[in-house]
Short mmCIF file of C-alpha atoms in Angstrom, two decimals:
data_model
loop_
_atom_site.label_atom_id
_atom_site.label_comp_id
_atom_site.label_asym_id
_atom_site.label_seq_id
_atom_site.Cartn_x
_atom_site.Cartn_y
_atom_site.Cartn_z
CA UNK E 40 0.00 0.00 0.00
CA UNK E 41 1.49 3.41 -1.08
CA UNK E 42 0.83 5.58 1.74
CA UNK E 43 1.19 9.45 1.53
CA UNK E 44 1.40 12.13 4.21
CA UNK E 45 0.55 15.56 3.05
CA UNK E 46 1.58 18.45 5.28
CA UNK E 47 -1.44 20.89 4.91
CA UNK E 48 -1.77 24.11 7.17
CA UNK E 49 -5.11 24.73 6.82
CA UNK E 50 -8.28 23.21 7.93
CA UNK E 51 -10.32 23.63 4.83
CA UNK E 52 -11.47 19.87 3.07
CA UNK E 53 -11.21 20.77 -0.61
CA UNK E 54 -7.71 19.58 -1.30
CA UNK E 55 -9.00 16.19 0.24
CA UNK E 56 -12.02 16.54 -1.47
CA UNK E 57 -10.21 16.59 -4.79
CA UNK E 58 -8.24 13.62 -4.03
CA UNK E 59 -11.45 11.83 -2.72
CA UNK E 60 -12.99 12.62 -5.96
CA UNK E 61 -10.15 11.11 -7.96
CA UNK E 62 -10.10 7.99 -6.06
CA UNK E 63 -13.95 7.77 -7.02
CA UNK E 64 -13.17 8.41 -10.43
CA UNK E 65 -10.35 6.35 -10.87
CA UNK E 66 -11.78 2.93 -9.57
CA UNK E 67 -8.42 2.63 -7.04
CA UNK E 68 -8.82 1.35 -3.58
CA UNK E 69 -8.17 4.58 -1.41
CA UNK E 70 -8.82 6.55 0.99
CA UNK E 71 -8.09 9.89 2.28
CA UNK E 72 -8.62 11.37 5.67
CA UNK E 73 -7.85 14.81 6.77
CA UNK E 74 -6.74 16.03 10.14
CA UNK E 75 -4.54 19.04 11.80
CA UNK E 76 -2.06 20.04 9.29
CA UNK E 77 -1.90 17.19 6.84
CA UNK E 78 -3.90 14.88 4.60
CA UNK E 79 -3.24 11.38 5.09
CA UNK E 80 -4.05 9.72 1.03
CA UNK E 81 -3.81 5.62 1.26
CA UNK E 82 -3.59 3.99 -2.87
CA UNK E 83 -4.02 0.06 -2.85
CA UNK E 84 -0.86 -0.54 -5.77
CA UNK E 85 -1.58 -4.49 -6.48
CA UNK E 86 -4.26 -3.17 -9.25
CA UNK E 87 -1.62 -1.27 -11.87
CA UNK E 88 -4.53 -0.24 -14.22
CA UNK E 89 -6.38 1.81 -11.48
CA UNK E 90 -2.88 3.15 -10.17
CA UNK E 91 -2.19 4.19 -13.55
CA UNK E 92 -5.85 5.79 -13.71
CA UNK E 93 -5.49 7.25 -10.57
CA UNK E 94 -1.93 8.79 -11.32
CA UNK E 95 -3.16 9.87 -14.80
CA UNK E 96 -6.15 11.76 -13.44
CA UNK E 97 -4.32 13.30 -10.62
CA UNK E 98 -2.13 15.01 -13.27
CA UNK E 99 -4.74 16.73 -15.17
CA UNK E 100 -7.39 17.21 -12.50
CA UNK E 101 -5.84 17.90 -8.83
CA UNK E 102 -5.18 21.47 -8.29
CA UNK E 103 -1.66 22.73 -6.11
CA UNK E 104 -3.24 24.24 -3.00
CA UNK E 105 -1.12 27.26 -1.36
CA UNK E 106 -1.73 25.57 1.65
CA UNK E 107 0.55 22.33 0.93
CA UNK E 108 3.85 22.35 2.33
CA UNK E 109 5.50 19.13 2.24
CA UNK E 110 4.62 15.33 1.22
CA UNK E 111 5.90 12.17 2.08
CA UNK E 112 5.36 8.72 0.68
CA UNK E 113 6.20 5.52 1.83
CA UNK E 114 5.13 1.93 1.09
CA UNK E 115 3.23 0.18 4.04
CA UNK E 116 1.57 -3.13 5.04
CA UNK E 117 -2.04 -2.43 5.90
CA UNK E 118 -5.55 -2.65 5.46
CA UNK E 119 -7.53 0.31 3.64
CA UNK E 120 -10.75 1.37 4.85
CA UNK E 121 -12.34 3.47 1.60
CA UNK E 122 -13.37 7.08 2.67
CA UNK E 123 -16.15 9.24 1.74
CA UNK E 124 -15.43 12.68 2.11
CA UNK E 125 -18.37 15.53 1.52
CA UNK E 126 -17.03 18.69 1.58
CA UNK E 127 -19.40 22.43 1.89
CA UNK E 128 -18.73 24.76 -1.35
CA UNK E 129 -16.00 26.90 -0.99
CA UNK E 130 -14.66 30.60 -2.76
CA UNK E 131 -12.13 29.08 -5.01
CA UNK E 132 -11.31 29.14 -8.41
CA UNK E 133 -12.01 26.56 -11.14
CA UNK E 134 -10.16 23.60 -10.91
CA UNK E 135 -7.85 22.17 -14.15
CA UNK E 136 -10.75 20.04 -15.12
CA UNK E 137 -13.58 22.93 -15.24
CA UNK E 138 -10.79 25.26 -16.78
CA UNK E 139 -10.94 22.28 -19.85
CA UNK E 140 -14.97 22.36 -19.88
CA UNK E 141 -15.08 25.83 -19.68
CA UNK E 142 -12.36 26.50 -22.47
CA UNK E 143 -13.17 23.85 -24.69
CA UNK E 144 -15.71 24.68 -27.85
CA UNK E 145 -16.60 20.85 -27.88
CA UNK E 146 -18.01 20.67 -24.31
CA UNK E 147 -21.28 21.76 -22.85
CA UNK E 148 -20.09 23.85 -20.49
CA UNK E 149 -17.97 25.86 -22.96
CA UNK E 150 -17.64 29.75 -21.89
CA UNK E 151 -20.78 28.83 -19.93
CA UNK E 152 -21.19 31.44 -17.15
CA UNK E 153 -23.04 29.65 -14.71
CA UNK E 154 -21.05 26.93 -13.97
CA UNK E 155 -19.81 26.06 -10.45
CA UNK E 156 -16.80 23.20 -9.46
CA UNK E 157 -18.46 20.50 -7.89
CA UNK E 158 -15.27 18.54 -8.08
CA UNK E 159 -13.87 18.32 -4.59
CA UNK E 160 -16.55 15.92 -3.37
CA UNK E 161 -18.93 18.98 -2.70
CA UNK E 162 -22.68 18.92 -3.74
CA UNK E 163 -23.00 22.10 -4.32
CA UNK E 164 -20.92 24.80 -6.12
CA UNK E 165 -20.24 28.23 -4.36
CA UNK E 166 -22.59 30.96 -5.49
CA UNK E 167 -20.87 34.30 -5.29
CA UNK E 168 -22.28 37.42 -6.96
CA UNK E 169 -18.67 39.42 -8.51
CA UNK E 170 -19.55 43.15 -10.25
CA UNK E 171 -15.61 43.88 -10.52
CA UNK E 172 -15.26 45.61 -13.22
CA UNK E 173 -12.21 44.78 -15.53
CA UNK E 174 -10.80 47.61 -18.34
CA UNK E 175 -7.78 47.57 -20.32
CA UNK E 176 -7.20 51.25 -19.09
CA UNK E 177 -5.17 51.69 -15.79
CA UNK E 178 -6.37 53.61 -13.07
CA UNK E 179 -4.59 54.69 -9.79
CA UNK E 180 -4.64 51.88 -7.40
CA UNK E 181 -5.75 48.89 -10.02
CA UNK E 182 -4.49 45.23 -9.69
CA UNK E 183 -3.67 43.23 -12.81
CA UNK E 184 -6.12 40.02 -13.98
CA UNK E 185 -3.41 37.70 -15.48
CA UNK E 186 -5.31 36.71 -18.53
CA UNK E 187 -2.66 34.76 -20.37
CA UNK E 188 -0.30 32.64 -18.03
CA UNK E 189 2.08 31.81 -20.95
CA UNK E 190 3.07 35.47 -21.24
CA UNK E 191 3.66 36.15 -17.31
CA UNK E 192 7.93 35.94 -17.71
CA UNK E 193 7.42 38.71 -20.25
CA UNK E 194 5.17 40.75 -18.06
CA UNK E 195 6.47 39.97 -14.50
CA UNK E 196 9.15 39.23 -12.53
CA UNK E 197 8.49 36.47 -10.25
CA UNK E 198 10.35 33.22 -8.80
CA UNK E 199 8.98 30.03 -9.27
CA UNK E 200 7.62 29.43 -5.01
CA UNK E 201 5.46 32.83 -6.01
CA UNK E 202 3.56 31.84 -9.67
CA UNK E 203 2.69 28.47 -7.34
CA UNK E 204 1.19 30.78 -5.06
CA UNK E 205 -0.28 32.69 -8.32
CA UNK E 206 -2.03 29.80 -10.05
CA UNK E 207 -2.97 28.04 -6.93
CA UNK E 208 -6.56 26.66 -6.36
CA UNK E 209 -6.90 29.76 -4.27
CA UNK E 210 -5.59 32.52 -6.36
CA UNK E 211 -4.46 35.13 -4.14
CA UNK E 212 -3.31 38.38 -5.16
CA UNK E 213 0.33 39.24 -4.88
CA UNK E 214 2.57 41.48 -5.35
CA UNK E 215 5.35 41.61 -8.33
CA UNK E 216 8.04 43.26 -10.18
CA UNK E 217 7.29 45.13 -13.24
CA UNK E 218 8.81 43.78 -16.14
CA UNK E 219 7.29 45.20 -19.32
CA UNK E 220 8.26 48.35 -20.26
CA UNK E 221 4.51 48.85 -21.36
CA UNK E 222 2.84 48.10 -18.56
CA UNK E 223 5.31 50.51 -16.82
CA UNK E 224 4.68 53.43 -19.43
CA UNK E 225 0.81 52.41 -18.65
CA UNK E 226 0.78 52.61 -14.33
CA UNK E 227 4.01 54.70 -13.61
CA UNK E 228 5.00 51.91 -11.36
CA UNK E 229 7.40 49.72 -11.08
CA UNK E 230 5.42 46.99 -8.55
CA UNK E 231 2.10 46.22 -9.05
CA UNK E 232 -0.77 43.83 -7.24
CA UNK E 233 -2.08 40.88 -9.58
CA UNK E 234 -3.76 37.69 -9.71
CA UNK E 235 -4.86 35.15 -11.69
CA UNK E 236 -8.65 34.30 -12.46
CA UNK E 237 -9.94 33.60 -9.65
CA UNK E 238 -13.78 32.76 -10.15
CA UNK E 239 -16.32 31.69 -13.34
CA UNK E 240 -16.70 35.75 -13.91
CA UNK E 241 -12.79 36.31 -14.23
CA UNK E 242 -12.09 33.21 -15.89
CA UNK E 243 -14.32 34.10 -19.23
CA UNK E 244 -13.49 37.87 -19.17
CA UNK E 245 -9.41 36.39 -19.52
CA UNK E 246 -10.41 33.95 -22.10
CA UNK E 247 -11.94 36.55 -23.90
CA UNK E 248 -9.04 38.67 -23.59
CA UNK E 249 -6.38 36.22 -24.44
CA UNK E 250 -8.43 35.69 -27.79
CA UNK E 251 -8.29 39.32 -28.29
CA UNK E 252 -4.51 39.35 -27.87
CA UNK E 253 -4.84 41.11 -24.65
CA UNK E 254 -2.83 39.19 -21.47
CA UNK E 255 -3.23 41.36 -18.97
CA UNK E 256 -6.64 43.46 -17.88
CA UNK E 257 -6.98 46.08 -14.77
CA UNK E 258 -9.53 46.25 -12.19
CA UNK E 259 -9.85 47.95 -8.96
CA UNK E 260 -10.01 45.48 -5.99
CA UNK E 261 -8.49 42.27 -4.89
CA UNK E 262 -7.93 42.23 -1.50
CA UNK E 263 -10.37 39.86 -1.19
CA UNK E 264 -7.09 37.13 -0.32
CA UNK E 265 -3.59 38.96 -0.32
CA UNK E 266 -0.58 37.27 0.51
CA UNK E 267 3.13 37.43 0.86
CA UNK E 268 5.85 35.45 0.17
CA UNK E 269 8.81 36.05 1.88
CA UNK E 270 12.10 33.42 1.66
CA UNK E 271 10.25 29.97 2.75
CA UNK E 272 7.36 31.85 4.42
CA UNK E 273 4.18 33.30 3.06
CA UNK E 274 1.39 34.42 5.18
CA UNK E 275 -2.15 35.92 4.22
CA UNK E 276 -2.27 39.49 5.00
CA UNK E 277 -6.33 40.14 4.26
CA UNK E 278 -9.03 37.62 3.19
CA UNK E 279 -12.38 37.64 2.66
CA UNK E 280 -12.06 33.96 1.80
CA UNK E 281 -10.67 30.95 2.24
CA UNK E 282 -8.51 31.87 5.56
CA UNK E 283 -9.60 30.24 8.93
CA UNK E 284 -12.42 32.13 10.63
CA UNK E 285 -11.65 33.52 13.52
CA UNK E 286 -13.61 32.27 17.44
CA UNK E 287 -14.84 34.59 19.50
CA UNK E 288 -11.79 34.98 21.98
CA UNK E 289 -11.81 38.42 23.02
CA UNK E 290 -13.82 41.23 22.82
CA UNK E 291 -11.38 43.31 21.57
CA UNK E 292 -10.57 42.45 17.70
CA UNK E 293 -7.10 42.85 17.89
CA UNK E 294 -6.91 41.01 20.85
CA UNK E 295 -9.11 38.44 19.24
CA UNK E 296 -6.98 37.83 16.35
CA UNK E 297 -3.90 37.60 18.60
CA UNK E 298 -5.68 34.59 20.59
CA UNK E 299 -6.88 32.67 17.81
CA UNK E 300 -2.89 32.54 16.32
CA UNK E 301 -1.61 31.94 19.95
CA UNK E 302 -4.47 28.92 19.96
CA UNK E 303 -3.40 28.00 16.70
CA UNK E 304 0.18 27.60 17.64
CA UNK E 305 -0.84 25.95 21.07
CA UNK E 306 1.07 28.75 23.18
CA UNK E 307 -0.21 28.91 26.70
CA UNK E 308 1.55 32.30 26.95
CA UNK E 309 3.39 34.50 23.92
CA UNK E 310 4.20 37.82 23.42
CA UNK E 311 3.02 39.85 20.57
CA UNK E 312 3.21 42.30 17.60
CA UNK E 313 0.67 43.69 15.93
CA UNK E 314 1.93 46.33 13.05
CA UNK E 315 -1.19 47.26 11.86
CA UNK E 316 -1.41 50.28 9.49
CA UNK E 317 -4.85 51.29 11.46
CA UNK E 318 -2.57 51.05 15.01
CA UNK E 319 0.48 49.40 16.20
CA UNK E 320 0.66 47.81 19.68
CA UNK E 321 2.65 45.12 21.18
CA UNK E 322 0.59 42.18 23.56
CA UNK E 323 1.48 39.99 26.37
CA UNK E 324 -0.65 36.78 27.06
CA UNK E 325 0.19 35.20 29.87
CA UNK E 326 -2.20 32.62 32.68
CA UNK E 327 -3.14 36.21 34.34
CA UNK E 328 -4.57 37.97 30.90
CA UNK E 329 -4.00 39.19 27.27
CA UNK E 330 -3.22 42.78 27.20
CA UNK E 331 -2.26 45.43 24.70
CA UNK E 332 0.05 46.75 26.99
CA UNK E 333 2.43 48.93 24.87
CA UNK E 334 -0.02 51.09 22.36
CA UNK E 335 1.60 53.46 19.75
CA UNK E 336 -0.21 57.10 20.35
CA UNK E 337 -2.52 57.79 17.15
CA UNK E 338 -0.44 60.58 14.83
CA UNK E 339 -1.65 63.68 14.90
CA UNK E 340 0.13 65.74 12.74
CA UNK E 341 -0.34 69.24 13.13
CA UNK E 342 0.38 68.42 16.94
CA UNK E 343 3.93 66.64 15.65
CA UNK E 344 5.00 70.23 13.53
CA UNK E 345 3.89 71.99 16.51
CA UNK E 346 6.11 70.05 19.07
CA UNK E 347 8.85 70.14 16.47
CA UNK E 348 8.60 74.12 16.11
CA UNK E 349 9.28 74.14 19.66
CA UNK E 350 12.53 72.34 19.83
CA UNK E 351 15.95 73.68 18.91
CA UNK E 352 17.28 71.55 16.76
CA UNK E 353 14.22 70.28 14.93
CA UNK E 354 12.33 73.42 14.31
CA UNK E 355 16.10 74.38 11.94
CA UNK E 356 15.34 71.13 10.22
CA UNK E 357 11.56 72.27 9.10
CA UNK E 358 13.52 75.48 8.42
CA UNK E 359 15.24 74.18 5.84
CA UNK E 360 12.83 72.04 4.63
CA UNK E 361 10.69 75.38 3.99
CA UNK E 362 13.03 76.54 2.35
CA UNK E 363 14.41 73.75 0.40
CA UNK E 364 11.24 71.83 -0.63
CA UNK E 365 8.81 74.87 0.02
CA UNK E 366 5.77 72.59 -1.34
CA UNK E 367 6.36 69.48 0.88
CA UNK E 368 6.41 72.12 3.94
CA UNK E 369 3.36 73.66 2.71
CA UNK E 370 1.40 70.25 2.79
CA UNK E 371 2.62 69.40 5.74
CA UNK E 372 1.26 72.90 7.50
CA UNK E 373 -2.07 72.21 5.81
CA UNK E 374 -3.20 69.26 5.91
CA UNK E 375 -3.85 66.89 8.36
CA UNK E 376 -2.27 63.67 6.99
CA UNK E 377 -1.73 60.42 8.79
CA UNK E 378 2.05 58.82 9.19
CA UNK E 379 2.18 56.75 6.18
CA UNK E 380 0.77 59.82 4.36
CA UNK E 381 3.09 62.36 5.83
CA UNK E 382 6.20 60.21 5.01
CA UNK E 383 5.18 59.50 1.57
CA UNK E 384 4.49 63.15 1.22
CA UNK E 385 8.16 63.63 2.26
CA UNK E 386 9.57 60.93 -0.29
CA UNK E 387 7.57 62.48 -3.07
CA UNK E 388 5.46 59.09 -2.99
CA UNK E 389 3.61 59.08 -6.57
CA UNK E 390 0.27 57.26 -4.59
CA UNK E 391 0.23 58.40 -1.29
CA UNK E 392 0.10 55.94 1.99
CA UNK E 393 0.87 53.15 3.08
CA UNK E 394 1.00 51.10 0.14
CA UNK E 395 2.96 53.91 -1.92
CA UNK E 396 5.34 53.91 0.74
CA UNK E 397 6.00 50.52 0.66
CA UNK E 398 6.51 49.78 -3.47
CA UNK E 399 9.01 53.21 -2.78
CA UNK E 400 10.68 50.91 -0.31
CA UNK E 401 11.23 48.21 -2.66
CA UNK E 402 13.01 50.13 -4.98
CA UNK E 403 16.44 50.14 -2.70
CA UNK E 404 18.53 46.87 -3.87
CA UNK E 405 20.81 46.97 -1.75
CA UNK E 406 22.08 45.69 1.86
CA UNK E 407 21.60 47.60 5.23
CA UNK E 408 19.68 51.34 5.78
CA UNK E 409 19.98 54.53 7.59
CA UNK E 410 19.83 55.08 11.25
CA UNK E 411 16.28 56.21 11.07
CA UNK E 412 15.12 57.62 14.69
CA UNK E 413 11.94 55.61 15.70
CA UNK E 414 12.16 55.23 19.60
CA UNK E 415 9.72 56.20 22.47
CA UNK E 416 9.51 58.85 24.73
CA UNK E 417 7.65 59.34 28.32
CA UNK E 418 4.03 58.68 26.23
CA UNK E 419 4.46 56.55 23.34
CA UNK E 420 6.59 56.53 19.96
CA UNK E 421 8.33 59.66 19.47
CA UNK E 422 6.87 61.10 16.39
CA UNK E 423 8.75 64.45 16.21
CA UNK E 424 12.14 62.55 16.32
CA UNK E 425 10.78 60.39 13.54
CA UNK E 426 9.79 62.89 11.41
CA UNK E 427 13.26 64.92 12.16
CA UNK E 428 15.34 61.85 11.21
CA UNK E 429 13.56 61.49 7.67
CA UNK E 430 13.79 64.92 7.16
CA UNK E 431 17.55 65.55 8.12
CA UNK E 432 18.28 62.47 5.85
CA UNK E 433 15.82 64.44 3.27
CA UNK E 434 18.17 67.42 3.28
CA UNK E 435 21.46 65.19 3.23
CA UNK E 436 20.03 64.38 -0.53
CA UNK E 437 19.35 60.76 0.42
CA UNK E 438 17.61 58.81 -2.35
CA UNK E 439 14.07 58.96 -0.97
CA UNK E 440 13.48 55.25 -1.70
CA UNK E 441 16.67 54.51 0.29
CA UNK E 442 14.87 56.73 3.18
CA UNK E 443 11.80 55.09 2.84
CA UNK E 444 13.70 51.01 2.70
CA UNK E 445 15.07 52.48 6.06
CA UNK E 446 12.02 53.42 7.75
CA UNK E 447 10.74 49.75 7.55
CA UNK E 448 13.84 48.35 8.93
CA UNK E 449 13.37 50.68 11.47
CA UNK E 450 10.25 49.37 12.34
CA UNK E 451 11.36 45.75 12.60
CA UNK E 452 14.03 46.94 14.62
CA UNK E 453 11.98 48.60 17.10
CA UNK E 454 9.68 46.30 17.43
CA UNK E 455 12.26 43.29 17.70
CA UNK E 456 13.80 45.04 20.66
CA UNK E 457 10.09 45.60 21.93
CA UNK E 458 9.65 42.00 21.70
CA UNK E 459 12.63 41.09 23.59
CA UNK E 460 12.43 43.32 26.09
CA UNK E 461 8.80 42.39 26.63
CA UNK E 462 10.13 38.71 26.47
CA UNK E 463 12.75 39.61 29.60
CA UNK E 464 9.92 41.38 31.84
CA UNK E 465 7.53 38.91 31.51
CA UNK E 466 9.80 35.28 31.07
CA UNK E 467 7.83 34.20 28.28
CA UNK E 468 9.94 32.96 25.21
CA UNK E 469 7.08 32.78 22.17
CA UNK E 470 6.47 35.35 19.93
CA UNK E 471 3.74 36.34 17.35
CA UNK E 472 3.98 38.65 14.53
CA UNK E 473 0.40 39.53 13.18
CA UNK E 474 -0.49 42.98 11.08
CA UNK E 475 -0.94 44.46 7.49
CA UNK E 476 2.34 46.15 7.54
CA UNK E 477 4.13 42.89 7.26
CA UNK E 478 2.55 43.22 3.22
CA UNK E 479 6.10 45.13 2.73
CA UNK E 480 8.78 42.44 2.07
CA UNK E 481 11.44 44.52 3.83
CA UNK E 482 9.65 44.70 7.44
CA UNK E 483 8.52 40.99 6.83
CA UNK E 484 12.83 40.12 5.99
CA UNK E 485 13.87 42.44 8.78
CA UNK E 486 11.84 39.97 11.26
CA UNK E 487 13.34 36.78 9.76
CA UNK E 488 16.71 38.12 9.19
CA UNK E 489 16.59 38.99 12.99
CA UNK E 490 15.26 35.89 14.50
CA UNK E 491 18.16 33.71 13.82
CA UNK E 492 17.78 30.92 16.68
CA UNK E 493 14.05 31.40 16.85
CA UNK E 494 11.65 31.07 14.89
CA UNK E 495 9.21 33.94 15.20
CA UNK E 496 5.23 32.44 14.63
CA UNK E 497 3.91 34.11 11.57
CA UNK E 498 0.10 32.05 10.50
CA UNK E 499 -0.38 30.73 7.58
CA UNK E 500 -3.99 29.49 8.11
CA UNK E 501 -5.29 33.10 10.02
CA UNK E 502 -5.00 36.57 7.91
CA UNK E 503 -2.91 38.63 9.78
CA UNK E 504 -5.15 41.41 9.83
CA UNK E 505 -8.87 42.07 9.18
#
C-alpha cells in the first residue's frame, strides 16, 4: 500500500475533497482522511490499471493548494478502509478540469457562465455574486487580472515558489516586479498587485481577452485574499475567503486575532506584535490575561509640527525644509495627513500611503539602511524625532526610496527590541507577529533576518489582519 502524508496548514477539506474525488473516479482502492495540518491519502498498488488511472487523473485534474507544504510517501503493510469525504462549497477558483470544460468549444459547459466546481466531493458549487469591473485602461490603485499565463515571464518578474502561489486553487493576489516596459509606461509603477482568475466571472473575461490578444486586464479590488511570500514563508495578510475564521476569543478584535494565532500555535503564553497600518501595539498573554500593553499614540500631525517648532534643533530642520522643498512644507502645514501619508508626502510618494510607501521601499537593492530615529519617549513613539530623522536624511540628498527602505527596517528593529524586552519582563519565550504592515517584504525580511535561533510564529492558516 502506497501511503502518503501531506503536510497541509489549513483546515479547509477541498484539497481532500479533490483527491477523494479522484479515487472515485479512478476505480483505485483509497482513501483519504484529513486532520490538523496534513492529509493522510492511502492507494491500494496491487491493481496497476487503477494506479495508472489514478496517477493519470491526478495530473490533469488535482489542483496545487497554497496551503501544501511538504509530502511524504512511503510503502506500508495495511488494510484500507475506503473514505467518503463531503465537503461544503467553498470561494475558489475553477479547478484544471472545469478550466478544460469551460475552455473547450466541444463541451457543454464551454464559456458557460453559470457553472460552479463541484469537483472536490462537494454537492454544491459556491454561489458568489462578482460586479468587478475589468478595463484595459489603468487607473490609480488597479491590480492586474493575469489573462494569459504563458506570457507572465514577459510581463512579471516572479520566482517560481510565487507563480505556485499565483495559479494556486486559491488565487491570491500578490505582489510583483514590473517587467514590461509597457505596462510601466501604462501605471508609472514599477510593482504592481495581480492575480490570476480567480472565479467563473474572471475566468471568461481572460479567455476573452487572451483571444483578443490582450494578457493582462486592470480592475480595482483584490484584497479579497492577499498574501506574501517572503524566503520559505508566506502568510495571508487580508481575506475575505478561504482563511480560517476567527472564534470569538476576546472582545477586543485585535486582541481576538492575537488569541486565535496563539491557539493556533498551542502557546499557553506569547508575546506579541501587531503592526497594523490602522494602530500598532505590542501584547502579552500570559495565565493572568492578554493585554495590549504597549499602544503606539494615534499621529496627529499638526500636533507633531507643533512640538517640532518648539525644539531647537528640529524646528532648523523644518527650516530648511521650507526653504528647500517649500511645497512638501506647505502640505505638511495644511493638511492633516496620517504617518504613512506624511512620510510619503516627504519621499515624493507618486500614490500616497501606506502602500505607496511601501513599493518606494522596494526600490532600494541593496544591503543595510539609515539610522532612522523611531524610539519612544515618556508617552508613546516619538513622532517628532521620527519625522526629524527622515527629514535631516531628506536634506542630506538621500535617495528617498533609500529613506523610505530604512524606515521599515526601522520598524522591525523597534519592534524586535520591543519584543525582547517584553520577552525579559515577563519570562515568556514565544512570539507572534500579526499585522498588514508585514505586506512590505522589507519589514517581513527584517523579522526573519533577525530571529536567527528562533523562529518567530507568523500564521499561515489566520489573515494577519482584518
Amino acid at each position: 500500500m502506497i501511503k502518503q502524508t501531506i503536510k497541509y496548514s489549513s483546515n479547509n477539506c477541498y484539497e481532500a475533497g479533490f483527491l477523494q474525488n479522484i479515487i472515485n473516479s479512478s476505480g483505485i482502492i483509497g482513501s483519504v482522511t484529513q486532520k490538523q495540518n496534513e492529509i493522510i491519502l492511502k492507494l491500494d498498488d496491487t491493481n496497476e490499471k487503477t494506479l495508472s488511472n489514478f496517477s493519470e487523473l491526478s495530473s490533469k485534474e488535482l489542483p496545487h493548494s497554497m496551503f501544501i507544504e511538504d509530502i511524504k510517501t512511503e510503502i506500508i503493510n495495511e488494510e484500507i478502509t475506503p473514505s467518503k469525504i463531503e465537503c461544503k462549497p467553498y470561494n475558489i477558483a475553477l479547478c484544471p478540469k472545469c478550466l478544460e470544460d469551460i475552455s473547450n468549444p466541444a463541451s457543454e459547459y464551454y464559456l458557460d457562465d453559470t457553472l460552479v466546481c463541484k469537483h472536490y466531493s462537494n454537492k454544491e458549487g459556491f454561489i458568489y455574486n462578482d460586479t468587478t469591473a475589468f478595463s484595459p485602461h489603468y487607473t490609480d490603485g488597479s491590480s492586474i487580472l493575469v489573462c494569459d499565463s504563458s506570457k507572465i515571464d514577459d510581463m512579471f518578474i516572479l520566482t517560481n515558489e510565487e507563480k505556485k502561489l499565483l495559479f494556486s486553487i486559491e488565487k491570491p493576489t500578490i505582489k510583483v516586479t514590473i517587467k514590461s516596459e509597457e505596462i510601466k509606461g501604462f501605471t508609472g509603477r514599477n510593482f504592481i498587485d495581480i492575480k490570476a482568475p480567480y472565479n467563473t466571472r474572471s475566468t471568461l473575461v481572460a479567455i476573452n481577452a487572451k483571444d483578443a490578444d490582450m494578457p493582462y486586464m486592470f480592475f480595482k479590488g483584490g484584497d479579497d485574499l492577499k498574501v506574501i511570500k517572503v524566503q520559505d514563508n508566506f502568510s495571508i495578510i487580508k481575506a475575505n475567503r478561504i482563511a480560517k475564521e476567527l472564534k470569538d476569543l476576546n472582545k477586543n478584535t485585535t486582541l481576538n486575532r492575537f488569541e486565535n494565532m496563539a491557539q493556533e500555535a498551542n502557546f499557553s503564553e506569547a508575546i506579541g506584535a501587531n503592526l497594523s497600518t490602522n494602530g500598532i501595539s505590542f501584547i502579552v498573554k500570559n495565565a493572568i490575561d492578554t493585554l495590549e500593553v504597549i499602544k503606539f499614540k494615534e499621529f496627529n500631525l499638526k500636533e507633531v509640527i507643533n512640538q517640532m517648532e518648539q525644539d531647537e534643533i528640529r524646528s532648523k530642520l523644518l527650516k530648511n525644509l521650507q526653504k528647500e522643498f517649500l511645497d512638501i512644507y506647505t502640505k505638511l502645514k495644511e493638511n492633516s495627513y496620517n504617518l504613512f501619508e506624511t512620510i510619503s508626502i516627504i519621499l515624493n510618494v507618486k500614490e500616497i500611503g501606506f502602500n505607496g510607501l511601501s513599493e518606494k521601499a522596494l526600490e532600494f537593492r541593496g544591503n543595510g539602511g539609515l539610522k532612522i530615529d523611531l524610539n519612544y519617549n515618556e508617552e508613546s513613539v516619538d513622532y517628532s524625532a521620527l519625522l526629524g530623522s527622515i527629514i535631516s536624511f531628506k536634506l542630506a540628498k538621500a535617495d528617498d526610496f533609500y529613506i523610505a527602505y530604512s524606515i521599515f527596517e526601522a520598524f522591525g528593529d523597534t519592534s524586535i527590541n520591543t519584543i525582547n524586552q517584553l520577552k525579559s519582563q515577563f519570562s515568556i519565550k514565544e512570539a507572534i507577529f500579526m499585522g498588514d504592515m508585514f505586506s512590505n517584504s522589507v519589514l517581513y525580511s527584517r523579522i526573519l533576518s533577525k530571529y536567527q535561533l528562533a523562529t518567530p510564529y507568523f500564521s499561515k492558516n489566520i489573515a494577519l489582519d482584518d
